[in-house]
XYZ file of N, CA, C and O in Angstrom:
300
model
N 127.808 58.099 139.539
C 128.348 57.982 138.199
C 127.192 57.751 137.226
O 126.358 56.898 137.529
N 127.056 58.492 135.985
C 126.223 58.169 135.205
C 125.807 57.301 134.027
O 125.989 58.325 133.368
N 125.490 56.556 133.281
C 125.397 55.523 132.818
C 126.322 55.387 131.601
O 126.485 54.318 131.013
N 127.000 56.705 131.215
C 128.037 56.693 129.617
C 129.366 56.483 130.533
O 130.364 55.956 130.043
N 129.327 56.977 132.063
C 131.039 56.890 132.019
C 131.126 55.180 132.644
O 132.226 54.636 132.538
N 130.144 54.493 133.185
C 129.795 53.237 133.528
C 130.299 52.758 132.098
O 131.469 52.438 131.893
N 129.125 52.737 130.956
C 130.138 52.201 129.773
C 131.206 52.184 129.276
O 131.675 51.108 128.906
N 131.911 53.378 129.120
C 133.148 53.950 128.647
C 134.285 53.597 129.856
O 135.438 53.549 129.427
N 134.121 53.345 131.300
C 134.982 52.716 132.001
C 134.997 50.952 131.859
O 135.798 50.215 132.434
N 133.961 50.550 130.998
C 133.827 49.196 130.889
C 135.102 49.034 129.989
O 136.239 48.616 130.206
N 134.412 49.565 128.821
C 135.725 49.279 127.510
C 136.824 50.035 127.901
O 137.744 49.631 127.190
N 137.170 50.760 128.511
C 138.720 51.173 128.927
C 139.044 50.076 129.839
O 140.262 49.988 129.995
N 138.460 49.326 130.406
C 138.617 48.608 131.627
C 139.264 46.851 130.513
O 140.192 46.055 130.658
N 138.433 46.962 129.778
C 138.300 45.626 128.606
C 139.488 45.877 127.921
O 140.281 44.960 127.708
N 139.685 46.955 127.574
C 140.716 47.233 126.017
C 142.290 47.158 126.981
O 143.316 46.623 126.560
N 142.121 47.920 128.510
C 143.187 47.917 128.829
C 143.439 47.005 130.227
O 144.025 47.325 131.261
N 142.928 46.042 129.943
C 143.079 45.207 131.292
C 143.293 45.752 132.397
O 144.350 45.618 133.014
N 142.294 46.452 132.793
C 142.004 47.210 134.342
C 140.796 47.184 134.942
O 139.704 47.278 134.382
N 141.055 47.029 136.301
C 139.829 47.158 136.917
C 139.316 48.442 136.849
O 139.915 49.515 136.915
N 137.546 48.091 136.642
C 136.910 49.503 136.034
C 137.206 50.082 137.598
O 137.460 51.275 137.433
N 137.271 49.829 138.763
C 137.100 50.340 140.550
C 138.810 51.548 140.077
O 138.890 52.663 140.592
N 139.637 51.171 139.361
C 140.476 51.900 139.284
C 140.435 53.281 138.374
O 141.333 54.121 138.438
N 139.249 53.410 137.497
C 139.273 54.140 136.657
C 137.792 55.050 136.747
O 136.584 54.855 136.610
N 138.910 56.372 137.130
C 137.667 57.671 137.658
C 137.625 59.080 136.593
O 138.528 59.325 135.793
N 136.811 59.639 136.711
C 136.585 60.539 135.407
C 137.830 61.596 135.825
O 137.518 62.751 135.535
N 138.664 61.524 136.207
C 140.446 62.407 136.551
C 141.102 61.350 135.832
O 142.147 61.790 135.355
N 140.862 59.733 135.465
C 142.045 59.292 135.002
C 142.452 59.940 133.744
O 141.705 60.611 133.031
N 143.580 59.711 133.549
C 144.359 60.486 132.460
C 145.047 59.313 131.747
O 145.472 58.317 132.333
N 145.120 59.540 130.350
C 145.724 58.805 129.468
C 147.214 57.853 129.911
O 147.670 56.710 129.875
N 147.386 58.576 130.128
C 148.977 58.596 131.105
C 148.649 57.361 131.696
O 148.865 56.199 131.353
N 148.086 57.865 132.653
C 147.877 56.674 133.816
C 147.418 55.496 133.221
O 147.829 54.457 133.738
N 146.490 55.378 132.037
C 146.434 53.725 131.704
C 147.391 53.668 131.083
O 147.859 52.641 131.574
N 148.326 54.074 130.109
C 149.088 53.482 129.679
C 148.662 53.314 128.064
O 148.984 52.347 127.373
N 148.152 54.053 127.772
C 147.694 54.580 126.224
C 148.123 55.837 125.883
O 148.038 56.944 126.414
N 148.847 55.194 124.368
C 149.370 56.571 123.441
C 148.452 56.729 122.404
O 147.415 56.068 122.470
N 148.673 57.652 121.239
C 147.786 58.260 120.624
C 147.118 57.747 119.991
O 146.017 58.150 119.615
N 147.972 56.102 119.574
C 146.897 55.184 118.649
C 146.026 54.430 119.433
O 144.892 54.210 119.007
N 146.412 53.970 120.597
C 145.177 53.709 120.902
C 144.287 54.464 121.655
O 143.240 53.858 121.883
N 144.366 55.793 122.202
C 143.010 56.307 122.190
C 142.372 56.735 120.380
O 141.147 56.779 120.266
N 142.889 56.905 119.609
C 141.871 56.966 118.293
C 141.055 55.347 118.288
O 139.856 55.178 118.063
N 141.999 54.336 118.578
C 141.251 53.260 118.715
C 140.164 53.289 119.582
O 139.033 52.877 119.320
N 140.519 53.759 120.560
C 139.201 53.642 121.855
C 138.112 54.142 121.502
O 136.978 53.679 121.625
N 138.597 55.495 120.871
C 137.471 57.157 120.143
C 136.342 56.047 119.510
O 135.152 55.827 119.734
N 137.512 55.386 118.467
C 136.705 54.659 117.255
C 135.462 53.895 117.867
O 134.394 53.898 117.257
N 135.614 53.209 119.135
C 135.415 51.943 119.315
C 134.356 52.656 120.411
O 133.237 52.144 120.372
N 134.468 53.430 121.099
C 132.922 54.448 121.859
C 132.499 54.839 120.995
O 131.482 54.148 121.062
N 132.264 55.757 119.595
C 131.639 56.275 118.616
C 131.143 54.796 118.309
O 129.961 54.787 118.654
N 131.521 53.432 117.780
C 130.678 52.465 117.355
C 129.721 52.322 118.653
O 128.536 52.507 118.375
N 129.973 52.046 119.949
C 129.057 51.578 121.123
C 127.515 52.764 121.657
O 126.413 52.711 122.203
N 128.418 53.669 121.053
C 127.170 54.977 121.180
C 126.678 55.487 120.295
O 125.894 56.435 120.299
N 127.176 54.786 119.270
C 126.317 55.756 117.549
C 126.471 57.166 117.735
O 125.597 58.033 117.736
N 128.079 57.304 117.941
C 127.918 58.815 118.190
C 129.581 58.850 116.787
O 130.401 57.980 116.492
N 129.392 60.265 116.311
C 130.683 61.020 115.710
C 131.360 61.846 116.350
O 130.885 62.974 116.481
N 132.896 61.484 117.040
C 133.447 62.541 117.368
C 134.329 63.232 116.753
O 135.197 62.492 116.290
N 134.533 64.514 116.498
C 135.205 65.187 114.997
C 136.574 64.897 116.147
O 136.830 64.805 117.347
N 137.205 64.836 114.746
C 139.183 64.143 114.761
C 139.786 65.169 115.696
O 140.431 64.950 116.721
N 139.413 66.485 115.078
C 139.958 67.641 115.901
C 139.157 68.002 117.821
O 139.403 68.811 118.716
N 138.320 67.033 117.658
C 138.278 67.136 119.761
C 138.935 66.240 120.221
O 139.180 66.406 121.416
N 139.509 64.954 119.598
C 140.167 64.144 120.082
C 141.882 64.499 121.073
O 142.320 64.054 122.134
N 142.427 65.497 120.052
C 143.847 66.525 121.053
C 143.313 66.706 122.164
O 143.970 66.226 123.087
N 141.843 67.495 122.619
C 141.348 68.031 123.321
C 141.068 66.877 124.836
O 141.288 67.284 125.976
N 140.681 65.778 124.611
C 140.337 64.674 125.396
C 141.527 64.740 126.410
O 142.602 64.628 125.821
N 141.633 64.871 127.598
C 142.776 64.527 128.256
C 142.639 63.695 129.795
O 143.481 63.418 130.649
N 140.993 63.422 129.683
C 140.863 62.403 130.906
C 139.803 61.476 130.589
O 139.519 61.405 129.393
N 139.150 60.744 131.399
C 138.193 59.974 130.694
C 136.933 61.259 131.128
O 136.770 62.176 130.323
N 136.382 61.237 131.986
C 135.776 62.540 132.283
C 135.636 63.465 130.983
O 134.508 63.882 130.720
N 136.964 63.895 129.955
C 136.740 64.762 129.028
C 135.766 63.829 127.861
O 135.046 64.299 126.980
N 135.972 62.604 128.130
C 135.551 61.752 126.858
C 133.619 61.660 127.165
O 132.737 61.919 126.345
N 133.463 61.218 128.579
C 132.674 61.380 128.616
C 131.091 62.464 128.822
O 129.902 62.180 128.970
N 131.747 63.577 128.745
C 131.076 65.079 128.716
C 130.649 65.118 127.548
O 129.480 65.052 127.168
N 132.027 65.277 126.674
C 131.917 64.859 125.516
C 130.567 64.070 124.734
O 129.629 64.591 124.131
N 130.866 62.582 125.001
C 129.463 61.373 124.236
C 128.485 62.116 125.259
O 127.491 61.397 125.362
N 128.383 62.972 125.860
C 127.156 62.985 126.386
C 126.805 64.467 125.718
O 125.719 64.482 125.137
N 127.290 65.282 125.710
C 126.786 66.278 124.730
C 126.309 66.271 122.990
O 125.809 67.194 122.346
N 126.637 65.006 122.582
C 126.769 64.908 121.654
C 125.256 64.113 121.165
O 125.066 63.821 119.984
């Protein structure tokens, strides 16, 4: 695992009271138990931890954590 989805499973792990051991780049929104406001919250809250911008319109696109993290890493 590489060092952005290590972070980004931290704060999904923090925001949604889960063990990060449960959360693999296939998890899906679904499965934690987050609807649309809070992944814009989450978006918000990795764009502050990575000094990164993700445009509003890739956010539909996100549909696992894996997508999120390809994503901050291309960016």
């Amino acid at each position: 695992m590489n060092d952005t989805f290590e972070k980004i499973s931290d704060i999904i792990g923090r925001r949604f009271e889960l063990s990060e051991t449960k959360i693999t780049p296939e998890t899906t929104w679904e499965e934690i138990g987050a609807d649309s406001i809070d992944l814009v919250d989450l978006i918000s809250e990795i764009e502050d931890d990575f000094d990164v911008s993700i445009p509003d319109d890739s956010i539909e696109d996100l549909k696992t954590v894996g997508d999120v993290v390809a994503l901050v890493d291309e960016l």
